[in-house]
PDB file of C-alpha atoms in Angstrom:
ATOM      1  CA  MET X1025     -20.524  30.957   2.821  1.00 68.00           C
ATOM      2  CA  ILE X1026     -21.242  27.401   1.656  1.00 80.00           C
ATOM      3  CA  PRO X1027     -22.318  25.084   4.528  1.00 82.00           C
ATOM      4  CA  ARG X1028     -20.286  21.883   4.740  1.00 86.00           C
ATOM      5  CA  GLY X1029     -23.371  19.756   5.369  1.00 86.00           C
ATOM      6  CA  LEU X1030     -25.085  21.039   2.251  1.00 87.00           C
ATOM      7  CA  LEU X1031     -21.907  20.642   0.216  1.00 87.00           C
ATOM      8  CA  TYR X1032     -21.587  17.034   1.350  1.00 88.00           C
ATOM      9  CA  THR X1033     -25.255  16.366   0.562  1.00 88.00           C
ATOM     10  CA  GLU X1034     -24.935  17.738  -2.969  1.00 90.00           C
ATOM     11  CA  TRP X1035     -21.716  15.829  -3.573  1.00 91.00           C
ATOM     12  CA  LYS X1036     -23.144  12.485  -2.425  1.00 90.00           C
ATOM     13  CA  LYS X1037     -26.354  13.013  -4.386  1.00 90.00           C
ATOM     14  CA  ASN X1038     -24.476  13.703  -7.652  1.00 91.00           C
ATOM     15  CA  GLN X1039     -21.239  11.850  -6.921  1.00 93.00           C
ATOM     16  CA  TRP X1040     -21.193   9.705 -10.059  1.00 94.00           C
ATOM     17  CA  LEU X1041     -22.143  12.643 -12.261  1.00 94.00           C
ATOM     18  CA  PHE X1042     -19.256  14.707 -10.916  1.00 95.00           C
ATOM     19  CA  LEU X1043     -16.728  11.860 -11.059  1.00 95.00           C
ATOM     20  CA  LEU X1044     -17.563  10.789 -14.607  1.00 95.00           C
ATOM     21  CA  SER X1045     -17.678  14.387 -15.824  1.00 95.00           C
ATOM     22  CA  GLY X1046     -14.372  15.142 -14.138  1.00 95.00           C
ATOM     23  CA  ILE X1047     -12.641  12.091 -15.616  1.00 95.00           C
ATOM     24  CA  LEU X1048     -13.922  12.927 -19.093  1.00 94.00           C
ATOM     25  CA  LEU X1049     -12.799  16.542 -18.900  1.00 94.00           C
ATOM     26  CA  ILE X1050      -9.402  15.658 -17.450  1.00 94.00           C
ATOM     27  CA  ALA X1051      -8.668  13.013 -20.073  1.00 92.00           C
ATOM     28  CA  ALA X1052      -9.897  14.885 -23.161  1.00 91.00           C
ATOM     29  CA  ASN X1053      -6.938  17.209 -23.720  1.00 91.00           C
ATOM     30  CA  PRO X1054      -4.116  14.727 -22.969  1.00 92.00           C
ATOM     31  CA  PHE X1055      -5.883  12.135 -25.112  1.00 91.00           C
ATOM     32  CA  MET X1056      -5.810  14.480 -28.101  1.00 89.00           C
ATOM     33  CA  VAL X1057      -2.058  14.978 -27.690  1.00 90.00           C
ATOM     34  CA  TYR X1058      -1.455  11.242 -27.375  1.00 89.00           C
ATOM     35  CA  ASN X1059      -3.747  10.446 -30.306  1.00 87.00           C
ATOM     36  CA  ASN X1060      -1.800  12.812 -32.568  1.00 86.00           C
ATOM     37  CA  TYR X1061       1.450  11.270 -31.367  1.00 86.00           C
ATOM     38  CA  SER X1062       0.150   7.748 -32.108  1.00 86.00           C
ATOM     39  CA  THR X1063      -0.809   8.871 -35.627  1.00 83.00           C
ATOM     40  CA  TYR X1064       2.701  10.243 -36.075  1.00 81.00           C
ATOM     41  CA  GLN X1065       4.254   6.956 -34.901  1.00 82.00           C
ATOM     42  CA  GLY X1066       2.031   5.039 -37.307  1.00 81.00           C
ATOM     43  CA  CYS X1067       3.263   7.256 -40.121  1.00 79.00           C
ATOM     44  CA  LEU X1068       6.890   6.534 -39.194  1.00 77.00           C
ATOM     45  CA  ASN X1069       6.250   2.797 -39.164  1.00 78.00           C
ATOM     46  CA  ASN X1070       4.721   2.899 -42.637  1.00 75.00           C
ATOM     47  CA  GLN X1071       7.616   3.005 -45.077  1.00 62.00           C
ATOM     48  CA  VAL X1072       5.354   3.939 -47.981  1.00 64.00           C
ATOM     49  CA  LEU X1073       4.417   7.280 -46.410  1.00 57.00           C
ATOM     50  CA  GLN X1074       6.850  10.168 -46.461  1.00 65.00           C
ATOM     51  CA  ASP X1075       7.187  13.554 -44.755  1.00 75.00           C
ATOM     52  CA  CYS X1076       5.899  12.444 -41.367  1.00 77.00           C
ATOM     53  CA  GLU X1077       5.738  15.291 -38.880  1.00 80.00           C
ATOM     54  CA  PHE X1078       4.389  15.418 -35.345  1.00 83.00           C
ATOM     55  CA  THR X1079       2.364  18.612 -35.005  1.00 85.00           C
ATOM     56  CA  LEU X1080      -0.489  19.724 -32.779  1.00 86.00           C
ATOM     57  CA  SER X1081      -3.026  22.161 -34.172  1.00 84.00           C
ATOM     58  CA  TYR X1082      -5.995  23.446 -32.199  1.00 85.00           C
ATOM     59  CA  THR X1083      -6.716  26.217 -34.717  1.00 79.00           C
ATOM     60  CA  ASN X1084      -9.711  24.457 -36.272  1.00 75.00           C
ATOM     61  CA  GLY X1085     -10.923  22.966 -33.004  1.00 69.00           C
ATOM     62  CA  SER X1086     -11.392  19.302 -32.179  1.00 72.00           C
ATOM     63  CA  LEU X1087     -13.641  17.075 -30.128  1.00 74.00           C
ATOM     64  CA  LEU X1088     -12.552  19.261 -27.221  1.00 81.00           C
ATOM     65  CA  SER X1089     -14.732  21.986 -28.751  1.00 84.00           C
ATOM     66  CA  PHE X1090     -17.729  20.114 -27.320  1.00 86.00           C
ATOM     67  CA  SER X1091     -16.520  20.211 -23.706  1.00 89.00           C
ATOM     68  CA  TRP X1092     -19.369  22.635 -23.045  1.00 92.00           C
ATOM     69  CA  VAL X1093     -21.794  19.709 -23.502  1.00 93.00           C
ATOM     70  CA  VAL X1094     -20.591  18.317 -20.157  1.00 95.00           C
ATOM     71  CA  SER X1095     -21.433  21.686 -18.591  1.00 95.00           C
ATOM     72  CA  VAL X1096     -24.955  21.467 -20.002  1.00 95.00           C
ATOM     73  CA  VAL X1097     -25.430  17.957 -18.583  1.00 96.00           C
ATOM     74  CA  ILE X1098     -24.230  18.976 -15.117  1.00 96.00           C
ATOM     75  CA  ALA X1099     -26.460  22.076 -15.030  1.00 95.00           C
ATOM     76  CA  VAL X1100     -29.500  20.089 -16.197  1.00 95.00           C
ATOM     77  CA  CYS X1101     -28.953  17.462 -13.499  1.00 93.00           C
ATOM     78  CA  LEU X1102     -28.420  20.041 -10.741  1.00 93.00           C
ATOM     79  CA  MET X1103     -31.435  22.209 -11.599  1.00 92.00           C
ATOM     80  CA  GLY X1104     -33.798  20.977 -14.302  1.00 87.00           C
ATOM     81  CA  LEU X1105     -33.867  17.336 -13.254  1.00 89.00           C
ATOM     82  CA  GLU X1106     -34.532  18.213  -9.631  1.00 88.00           C
ATOM     83  CA  ARG X1107     -37.320  20.577 -10.670  1.00 86.00           C
ATOM     84  CA  THR X1108     -38.879  17.892 -12.862  1.00 85.00           C
ATOM     85  CA  LYS X1109     -38.613  15.144 -10.234  1.00 84.00           C
ATOM     86  CA  GLY X1110     -39.812  17.430  -7.440  1.00 79.00           C
ATOM     87  CA  THR X1111     -36.758  16.805  -5.267  1.00 82.00           C
ATOM     88  CA  MET X1112     -36.026  20.528  -5.198  1.00 83.00           C
ATOM     89  CA  ASP X1113     -38.934  20.940  -2.766  1.00 80.00           C
ATOM     90  CA  ALA X1114     -37.251  18.667  -0.225  1.00 81.00           C
ATOM     91  CA  LEU X1115     -33.988  20.554  -0.599  1.00 83.00           C
ATOM     92  CA  LEU X1116     -35.692  23.905  -0.039  1.00 82.00           C
ATOM     93  CA  SER X1117     -37.305  22.543   3.139  1.00 82.00           C
ATOM     94  CA  MET X1118     -33.870  21.936   4.689  1.00 84.00           C
ATOM     95  CA  PRO X1119     -32.514  24.499   7.205  1.00 87.00           C
ATOM     96  CA  TYR X1120     -30.525  26.387   4.579  1.00 87.00           C
ATOM     97  CA  SER X1121     -31.265  29.656   2.836  1.00 88.00           C
ATOM     98  CA  ARG X1122     -32.045  29.832  -0.862  1.00 90.00           C
ATOM     99  CA  GLY X1123     -28.810  31.703  -1.398  1.00 89.00           C
ATOM    100  CA  GLN X1124     -26.759  28.959   0.253  1.00 91.00           C
ATOM    101  CA  ILE X1125     -28.489  26.265  -1.797  1.00 92.00           C
ATOM    102  CA  PHE X1126     -27.829  28.017  -5.105  1.00 93.00           C
ATOM    103  CA  GLN X1127     -24.247  28.931  -4.236  1.00 93.00           C
ATOM    104  CA  THR X1128     -23.504  25.338  -3.234  1.00 93.00           C
ATOM    105  CA  LYS X1129     -25.001  23.882  -6.388  1.00 93.00           C
ATOM    106  CA  PHE X1130     -23.463  26.454  -8.687  1.00 95.00           C
ATOM    107  CA  TRP X1131     -19.913  26.500  -7.370  1.00 95.00           C
ATOM    108  CA  LEU X1132     -19.701  22.748  -6.840  1.00 94.00           C
ATOM    109  CA  GLY X1133     -20.606  22.146 -10.466  1.00 95.00           C
ATOM    110  CA  ALA X1134     -18.377  25.014 -11.617  1.00 95.00           C
ATOM    111  CA  ALA X1135     -15.438  23.587  -9.656  1.00 95.00           C
ATOM    112  CA  VAL X1136     -15.831  20.210 -11.357  1.00 96.00           C
ATOM    113  CA  ILE X1137     -15.875  21.879 -14.783  1.00 96.00           C
ATOM    114  CA  VAL X1138     -13.067  24.387 -14.288  1.00 96.00           C
ATOM    115  CA  VAL X1139     -10.689  22.353 -12.107  1.00 96.00           C
ATOM    116  CA  SER X1140     -11.021  19.214 -14.231  1.00 95.00           C
ATOM    117  CA  GLN X1141     -10.226  21.074 -17.443  1.00 96.00           C
ATOM    118  CA  ALA X1142      -7.358  22.898 -15.736  1.00 96.00           C
ATOM    119  CA  ILE X1143      -5.872  19.532 -14.671  1.00 96.00           C
ATOM    120  CA  GLY X1144      -6.312  18.224 -18.220  1.00 94.00           C
ATOM    121  CA  TYR X1145      -4.579  21.355 -19.537  1.00 94.00           C
ATOM    122  CA  GLY X1146      -1.661  20.768 -17.191  1.00 95.00           C
ATOM    123  CA  ALA X1147      -1.422  17.085 -18.101  1.00 94.00           C
ATOM    124  CA  ALA X1148      -1.486  17.928 -21.820  1.00 93.00           C
ATOM    125  CA  SER X1149       1.246  20.534 -21.286  1.00 93.00           C
ATOM    126  CA  LEU X1150       3.386  17.882 -19.581  1.00 94.00           C
ATOM    127  CA  LEU X1151       2.841  15.453 -22.458  1.00 93.00           C
ATOM    128  CA  ILE X1152       3.795  18.116 -24.988  1.00 91.00           C
ATOM    129  CA  SER X1153       7.029  18.847 -23.106  1.00 91.00           C
ATOM    130  CA  LEU X1154       7.847  15.121 -23.046  1.00 91.00           C
ATOM    131  CA  LEU X1155       6.846  14.215 -26.620  1.00 88.00           C
ATOM    132  CA  LYS X1156       8.172  17.458 -28.140  1.00 86.00           C
ATOM    133  CA  PRO X1157       6.034  18.047 -31.261  1.00 85.00           C
ATOM    134  CA  SER X1158       7.722  20.059 -33.999  1.00 84.00           C
ATOM    135  CA  HIS X1159       4.916  22.665 -33.973  1.00 84.00           C
ATOM    136  CA  THR X1160       2.047  23.437 -31.616  1.00 87.00           C
ATOM    137  CA  TYR X1161      -0.657  25.855 -32.706  1.00 87.00           C
ATOM    138  CA  ASP X1162      -3.119  27.653 -30.385  1.00 87.00           C
ATOM    139  CA  PHE X1163      -2.791  25.110 -27.571  1.00 89.00           C
ATOM    140  CA  ASP X1164      -2.878  27.633 -24.711  1.00 89.00           C
ATOM    141  CA  HIS X1165      -5.513  29.851 -26.312  1.00 89.00           C
ATOM    142  CA  PHE X1166      -7.811  26.926 -27.079  1.00 90.00           C
ATOM    143  CA  SER X1167      -7.409  25.135 -23.735  1.00 91.00           C
ATOM    144  CA  ILE X1168      -7.990  28.240 -21.633  1.00 92.00           C
ATOM    145  CA  GLY X1169     -10.783  29.357 -23.950  1.00 91.00           C
ATOM    146  CA  MET X1170     -12.681  26.101 -23.539  1.00 93.00           C
ATOM    147  CA  ILE X1171     -12.563  26.513 -19.748  1.00 95.00           C
ATOM    148  CA  VAL X1172     -14.103  29.988 -20.066  1.00 94.00           C
ATOM    149  CA  ILE X1173     -16.694  28.893 -22.639  1.00 94.00           C
ATOM    150  CA  SER X1174     -17.669  25.805 -20.620  1.00 95.00           C
ATOM    151  CA  PHE X1175     -18.209  28.022 -17.569  1.00 96.00           C
ATOM    152  CA  MET X1176     -20.342  30.404 -19.651  1.00 96.00           C
ATOM    153  CA  ALA X1177     -22.502  27.517 -20.922  1.00 95.00           C
ATOM    154  CA  TYR X1178     -22.854  26.158 -17.389  1.00 97.00           C
ATOM    155  CA  ALA X1179     -23.857  29.555 -15.968  1.00 97.00           C
ATOM    156  CA  LEU X1180     -26.401  30.030 -18.776  1.00 96.00           C
ATOM    157  CA  LEU X1181     -28.051  26.657 -18.101  1.00 96.00           C
ATOM    158  CA  MET X1182     -28.059  27.257 -14.344  1.00 96.00           C
ATOM    159  CA  ALA X1183     -29.732  30.646 -14.871  1.00 95.00           C
ATOM    160  CA  ALA X1184     -32.314  29.043 -17.165  1.00 94.00           C
ATOM    161  CA  GLY X1185     -32.904  26.348 -14.547  1.00 92.00           C
ATOM    162  CA  ALA X1186     -33.432  28.969 -11.843  1.00 92.00           C
ATOM    163  CA  LEU X1187     -36.066  30.675 -14.001  1.00 91.00           C
ATOM    164  CA  THR X1188     -37.977  27.596 -15.125  1.00 89.00           C
ATOM    165  CA  GLY X1189     -39.849  24.655 -13.627  1.00 84.00           C
ATOM    166  CA  HIS X1190     -38.671  21.577 -15.566  1.00 87.00           C
ATOM    167  CA  ILE X1191     -35.940  20.236 -17.875  1.00 90.00           C
ATOM    168  CA  PHE X1192     -37.603  21.048 -21.191  1.00 89.00           C
ATOM    169  CA  ALA X1193     -38.222  24.636 -20.136  1.00 89.00           C
ATOM    170  CA  GLN X1194     -34.626  24.966 -18.951  1.00 92.00           C
ATOM    171  CA  LEU X1195     -33.153  23.696 -22.224  1.00 92.00           C
ATOM    172  CA  LEU X1196     -35.547  25.664 -24.438  1.00 90.00           C
ATOM    173  CA  THR X1197     -34.938  28.895 -22.519  1.00 92.00           C
ATOM    174  CA  ALA X1198     -31.171  28.460 -22.692  1.00 93.00           C
ATOM    175  CA  PHE X1199     -31.261  27.707 -26.418  1.00 91.00           C
ATOM    176  CA  THR X1200     -33.498  30.713 -27.080  1.00 90.00           C
ATOM    177  CA  VAL X1201     -31.067  33.014 -25.273  1.00 90.00           C
ATOM    178  CA  THR X1202     -28.175  31.746 -27.407  1.00 90.00           C
ATOM    179  CA  VAL X1203     -29.922  32.659 -30.677  1.00 85.00           C
ATOM    180  CA  LEU X1204     -32.167  35.537 -29.522  1.00 82.00           C
ATOM    181  CA  PRO X1205     -29.896  38.380 -30.767  1.00 78.00           C
ATOM    182  CA  PHE X1206     -30.004  36.909 -34.281  1.00 76.00           C
ATOM    183  CA  LEU X1207     -33.797  36.559 -34.125  1.00 80.00           C
ATOM    184  CA  LEU X1208     -34.360  40.078 -32.801  1.00 80.00           C
ATOM    185  CA  ILE X1209     -32.187  41.639 -35.507  1.00 76.00           C
ATOM    186  CA  GLY X1210     -32.342  39.273 -38.473  1.00 75.00           C
ATOM    187  CA  LEU X1211     -36.095  38.612 -38.618  1.00 81.00           C
ATOM    188  CA  PRO X1212     -37.252  42.259 -38.483  1.00 82.00           C
ATOM    189  CA  ALA X1213     -34.641  43.157 -41.106  1.00 77.00           C
ATOM    190  CA  ALA X1214     -35.854  40.365 -43.409  1.00 79.00           C
ATOM    191  CA  ASN X1215     -39.492  41.431 -43.004  1.00 81.00           C
ATOM    192  CA  LEU X1216     -38.631  45.067 -43.752  1.00 79.00           C
ATOM    193  CA  GLU X1217     -37.054  43.919 -46.975  1.00 78.00           C
ATOM    194  CA  VAL X1218     -40.115  41.840 -47.912  1.00 79.00           C
ATOM    195  CA  VAL X1219     -42.820  44.374 -47.046  1.00 78.00           C
ATOM    196  CA  PHE X1220     -41.151  47.685 -47.934  1.00 74.00           C
ATOM    197  CA  HIS X1221     -38.446  46.395 -50.288  1.00 70.00           C
ATOM    198  CA  LEU X1222     -36.027  48.163 -47.980  1.00 62.00           C
ATOM    199  CA  SER X1223     -32.538  46.805 -47.426  1.00 59.00           C
ATOM    200  CA  VAL X1224     -31.474  47.521 -43.868  1.00 52.00           C
ATOM    201  CA  GLY X1225     -27.919  47.858 -45.061  1.00 49.00           C
ATOM    202  CA  GLU X1226     -28.845  50.608 -47.516  1.00 49.00           C
ATOM    203  CA  ALA X1227     -30.823  52.517 -44.900  1.00 45.00           C
ATOM    204  CA  PHE X1228     -28.347  52.054 -42.035  1.00 42.00           C
ATOM    205  CA  SER X1229     -24.860  51.551 -43.416  1.00 43.00           C
ATOM    206  CA  TYR X1230     -23.279  51.549 -39.940  1.00 39.00           C
ATOM    207  CA  PHE X1231     -25.691  48.835 -38.807  1.00 44.00           C
ATOM    208  CA  GLU X1232     -24.789  46.682 -41.806  1.00 51.00           C
ATOM    209  CA  GLY X1233     -21.082  47.083 -41.104  1.00 50.00           C
ATOM    210  CA  TYR X1234     -21.591  46.120 -37.479  1.00 48.00           C
ATOM    211  CA  ILE X1235     -23.531  42.983 -38.419  1.00 52.00           C
ATOM    212  CA  ARG X1236     -20.827  41.905 -40.822  1.00 55.00           C
ATOM    213  CA  THR X1237     -18.100  42.051 -38.190  1.00 56.00           C
ATOM    214  CA  GLN X1238     -17.161  39.003 -36.163  1.00 61.00           C
ATOM    215  CA  LEU X1239     -17.721  41.046 -32.989  1.00 65.00           C
ATOM    216  CA  PHE X1240     -21.493  40.725 -33.309  1.00 69.00           C
ATOM    217  CA  LEU X1241     -21.136  36.940 -33.499  1.00 75.00           C
ATOM    218  CA  PHE X1242     -19.186  36.835 -30.241  1.00 80.00           C
ATOM    219  CA  LEU X1243     -21.740  38.941 -28.402  1.00 80.00           C
ATOM    220  CA  THR X1244     -24.068  35.935 -28.584  1.00 84.00           C
ATOM    221  CA  PRO X1245     -23.422  32.662 -26.722  1.00 88.00           C
ATOM    222  CA  ILE X1246     -24.009  30.530 -29.816  1.00 86.00           C
ATOM    223  CA  GLY X1247     -21.031  32.201 -31.483  1.00 84.00           C
ATOM    224  CA  TYR X1248     -18.707  30.188 -29.244  1.00 87.00           C
ATOM    225  CA  VAL X1249     -20.182  26.845 -30.300  1.00 85.00           C
ATOM    226  CA  PHE X1250     -18.244  27.185 -33.549  1.00 81.00           C
ATOM    227  CA  ASN X1251     -14.460  27.403 -33.780  1.00 80.00           C
ATOM    228  CA  ASN X1252     -14.099  30.891 -35.250  1.00 80.00           C
ATOM    229  CA  TRP X1253     -13.236  32.322 -31.846  1.00 82.00           C
ATOM    230  CA  ILE X1254      -9.943  30.385 -31.835  1.00 84.00           C
ATOM    231  CA  ARG X1255      -8.623  32.516 -34.707  1.00 79.00           C
ATOM    232  CA  GLU X1256      -9.620  35.762 -32.993  1.00 76.00           C
ATOM    233  CA  ARG X1257      -7.720  37.862 -30.476  1.00 73.00           C
ATOM    234  CA  TYR X1258      -7.540  36.808 -26.863  1.00 77.00           C
ATOM    235  CA  PHE X1259      -9.802  39.642 -25.653  1.00 81.00           C
ATOM    236  CA  ILE X1260     -12.771  37.810 -27.210  1.00 84.00           C
ATOM    237  CA  LEU X1261     -12.685  35.455 -24.235  1.00 89.00           C
ATOM    238  CA  PHE X1262     -13.315  38.370 -21.880  1.00 91.00           C
ATOM    239  CA  ILE X1263     -16.718  38.778 -23.557  1.00 89.00           C
ATOM    240  CA  SER X1264     -17.680  35.155 -22.857  1.00 92.00           C
ATOM    241  CA  ALA X1265     -16.317  35.445 -19.304  1.00 93.00           C
ATOM    242  CA  MET X1266     -18.437  38.547 -18.723  1.00 94.00           C
ATOM    243  CA  MET X1267     -21.521  36.790 -20.105  1.00 94.00           C
ATOM    244  CA  GLY X1268     -20.857  33.875 -17.749  1.00 95.00           C
ATOM    245  CA  PHE X1269     -20.720  36.262 -14.779  1.00 96.00           C
ATOM    246  CA  ILE X1270     -23.963  37.966 -15.882  1.00 95.00           C
ATOM    247  CA  PHE X1271     -25.706  34.595 -16.224  1.00 96.00           C
ATOM    248  CA  TYR X1272     -24.484  33.677 -12.734  1.00 96.00           C
ATOM    249  CA  LEU X1273     -26.010  36.841 -11.278  1.00 96.00           C
ATOM    250  CA  ILE X1274     -29.295  36.247 -13.113  1.00 95.00           C
ATOM    251  CA  GLY X1275     -29.439  32.680 -11.809  1.00 94.00           C
ATOM    252  CA  TYR X1276     -28.623  33.714  -8.255  1.00 94.00           C
ATOM    253  CA  VAL X1277     -31.212  36.509  -8.108  1.00 94.00           C
ATOM    254  CA  SER X1278     -33.844  34.326  -9.795  1.00 91.00           C
ATOM    255  CA  PHE X1279     -33.334  31.428  -7.395  1.00 92.00           C
ATOM    256  CA  LEU X1280     -33.343  33.822  -4.445  1.00 89.00           C
ATOM    257  CA  LYS X1281     -36.410  35.881  -5.344  1.00 85.00           C
ATOM    258  CA  HIS X1282     -38.723  33.763  -7.470  1.00 79.00           C
ATOM    259  CA  PRO X1283     -41.309  31.479  -5.841  1.00 73.00           C
ATOM    260  CA  ASN X1284     -41.106  27.708  -6.027  1.00 71.00           C
ATOM    261  CA  GLU X1285     -44.856  27.151  -5.783  1.00 66.00           C
ATOM    262  CA  ARG X1286     -45.144  27.182  -9.598  1.00 67.00           C
ATOM    263  CA  ASN X1287     -42.902  24.134  -9.772  1.00 69.00           C
ATOM    264  CA  GLY X1288     -43.768  22.307 -12.980  1.00 74.00           C
ATOM    265  CA  ARG X1289     -44.707  25.506 -14.824  1.00 80.00           C
ATOM    266  CA  PHE X1290     -42.518  26.760 -17.650  1.00 85.00           C
ATOM    267  CA  PHE X1291     -41.532  29.931 -15.761  1.00 85.00           C
ATOM    268  CA  LEU X1292     -41.531  30.089 -11.978  1.00 85.00           C
ATOM    269  CA  TRP X1293     -42.095  33.846 -12.116  1.00 84.00           C
ATOM    270  CA  ARG X1294     -45.641  34.418 -13.347  1.00 84.00           C
ATOM    271  CA  LYS X1295     -44.890  37.890 -14.720  1.00 84.00           C
ATOM    272  CA  LEU X1296     -42.667  36.384 -17.414  1.00 85.00           C
ATOM    273  CA  ASP X1297     -45.463  34.313 -18.955  1.00 86.00           C
ATOM    274  CA  ARG X1298     -47.249  37.022 -20.966  1.00 89.00           C
ATOM    275  CA  PRO X1299     -44.179  38.947 -22.269  1.00 89.00           C
ATOM    276  CA  VAL X1300     -42.504  35.737 -23.394  1.00 89.00           C
ATOM    277  CA  GLN X1301     -45.712  34.543 -25.060  1.00 89.00           C
ATOM    278  CA  ILE X1302     -45.942  37.798 -27.013  1.00 91.00           C
ATOM    279  CA  LEU X1303     -42.267  37.550 -27.987  1.00 90.00           C
ATOM    280  CA  VAL X1304     -42.623  33.950 -29.193  1.00 90.00           C
ATOM    281  CA  ILE X1305     -45.736  34.769 -31.224  1.00 92.00           C
ATOM    282  CA  ALA X1306     -43.977  37.781 -32.767  1.00 91.00           C
ATOM    283  CA  ILE X1307     -40.939  35.705 -33.725  1.00 90.00           C
ATOM    284  CA  SER X1308     -43.194  32.979 -35.121  1.00 90.00           C
ATOM    285  CA  VAL X1309     -45.165  35.525 -37.179  1.00 90.00           C
ATOM    286  CA  LEU X1310     -42.023  37.129 -38.613  1.00 87.00           C
ATOM    287  CA  GLY X1311     -40.306  33.809 -39.230  1.00 87.00           C
ATOM    288  CA  PHE X1312     -43.190  32.069 -40.979  1.00 89.00           C
ATOM    289  CA  GLY X1313     -43.938  35.203 -42.985  1.00 87.00           C
ATOM    290  CA  VAL X1314     -40.409  35.301 -44.420  1.00 85.00           C
ATOM    291  CA  ILE X1315     -40.325  31.550 -45.047  1.00 86.00           C
ATOM    292  CA  SER X1316     -43.683  31.589 -46.810  1.00 86.00           C
ATOM    293  CA  TYR X1317     -42.631  34.554 -48.950  1.00 83.00           C
ATOM    294  CA  SER X1318     -39.381  32.863 -49.938  1.00 82.00           C
ATOM    295  CA  ILE X1319     -41.404  29.857 -51.144  1.00 85.00           C
ATOM    296  CA  THR X1320     -44.271  31.644 -52.932  1.00 83.00           C
ATOM    297  CA  LEU X1321     -42.579  34.973 -53.834  1.00 79.00           C
ATOM    298  CA  SER X1322     -45.939  36.703 -53.341  1.00 82.00           C
ATOM    299  CA  MET X1323     -47.506  38.954 -50.714  1.00 86.00           C
ATOM    300  CA  PHE X1324     -50.429  36.535 -50.478  1.00 87.00           C
ATOM    301  CA  GLY X1325     -47.997  33.828 -49.400  1.00 86.00           C
ATOM    302  CA  TYR X1326     -46.397  36.253 -46.942  1.00 87.00           C
ATOM    303  CA  ILE X1327     -49.762  37.090 -45.329  1.00 88.00           C
ATOM    304  CA  ALA X1328     -50.682  33.394 -45.168  1.00 91.00           C
ATOM    305  CA  GLY X1329     -47.352  32.688 -43.460  1.00 89.00           C
ATOM    306  CA  VAL X1330     -47.997  35.460 -40.938  1.00 90.00           C
ATOM    307  CA  ILE X1331     -51.397  33.959 -40.039  1.00 92.00           C
ATOM    308  CA  ILE X1332     -49.974  30.437 -39.773  1.00 93.00           C
ATOM    309  CA  GLY X1333     -47.117  31.750 -37.640  1.00 91.00           C
ATOM    310  CA  ALA X1334     -49.521  33.498 -35.270  1.00 92.00           C
ATOM    311  CA  VAL X1335     -51.531  30.290 -34.777  1.00 93.00           C
ATOM    312  CA  ILE X1336     -48.449  28.126 -34.290  1.00 93.00           C
ATOM    313  CA  GLY X1337     -46.876  30.644 -31.909  1.00 90.00           C
ATOM    314  CA  PHE X1338     -50.039  30.753 -29.810  1.00 91.00           C
ATOM    315  CA  LEU X1339     -50.331  26.966 -29.653  1.00 91.00           C
ATOM    316  CA  ILE X1340     -46.649  26.544 -28.724  1.00 88.00           C
ATOM    317  CA  THR X1341     -46.867  29.051 -25.897  1.00 87.00           C
ATOM    318  CA  TYR X1342     -50.181  27.678 -24.665  1.00 86.00           C
ATOM    319  CA  PHE X1343     -48.966  24.089 -24.389  1.00 84.00           C
ATOM    320  CA  THR X1344     -45.558  25.023 -22.933  1.00 85.00           C
ATOM    321  CA  ILE X1345     -45.915  28.153 -20.828  1.00 85.00           C
ATOM    322  CA  TYR X1346     -49.477  27.736 -19.554  1.00 80.00           C
ATOM    323  CA  ARG X1347     -49.633  23.962 -19.095  1.00 76.00           C
ATOM    324  CA  LYS X1348     -48.129  22.503 -15.943  1.00 73.00           C
ATOM    325  CA  THR X1349     -45.798  19.532 -16.289  1.00 70.00           C
ATOM    326  CA  LYS X1350     -46.237  16.687 -13.834  1.00 66.00           C
ATOM    327  CA  HIS X1351     -43.323  15.437 -11.760  1.00 61.00           C
ATOM    328  CA  MET X1352     -41.437  12.391 -13.024  1.00 57.00           C
TER     329      MET X1352
END
């Protein structure tokens, strides 16, 4: 249960953030409908132009496709900014449990994101019924989809914020998760081809077919940044909804169990430092090896790239994971 006192405290502390975010999300969808209608009216008033038609197409996306950016901003302000400024310590000293604090933060921000977009969806539906466009394409699918995707992005950033000690770590962790499946599959496959002249597709035909399907794209959060999901079946959104729920659970457990004493460190949980460092170095080695080979087309260049990648990976992890960031 969310305590009313804590809910009021969080609302007052981030009141302008919530209000501005809510207004932006509410207005975005109706504004698109009105903007298309204004363009149609301008066409009618221009006697030179012919074949004017008022249509609404969401098939290729629009500025609304970036509604998830608002989710990122809210999550960063609720978690990463407080970690960086050190105000999270004061909040944790209040007579509330860690679980209550996370639930209040998470669901207050989620309510602003989901309810605001739902109101905008309703307002846009009302405008469409009043203005009566001749054709409307993918309006419901796109509008509902952006609510689900925005929630997924918000849950991902909140989980990253619960794992890390400052804004940069939160953003970098979230971004890494969005592209990690591509790195874990694509880089090893590219290195196998360079070293052994082995095409993964030739060795594992099923694997190649799976990679080529759109389904693999939608199993990664970054796949929803682009507009391809709009032209897919509705069940694709269940995947993003499930990922959002998983990120929520990760964030909740992390906030509940991990210590806050490492505030300012990249990861609050010390046991993550070494495995992540090894993973980053491995990705850096594989990535620089392939890049160097593509430039030099020689094994000497590949080996040089591997060495450079190892050094760069070590330096990156040393100055991010093992160096504490001071409070703002």
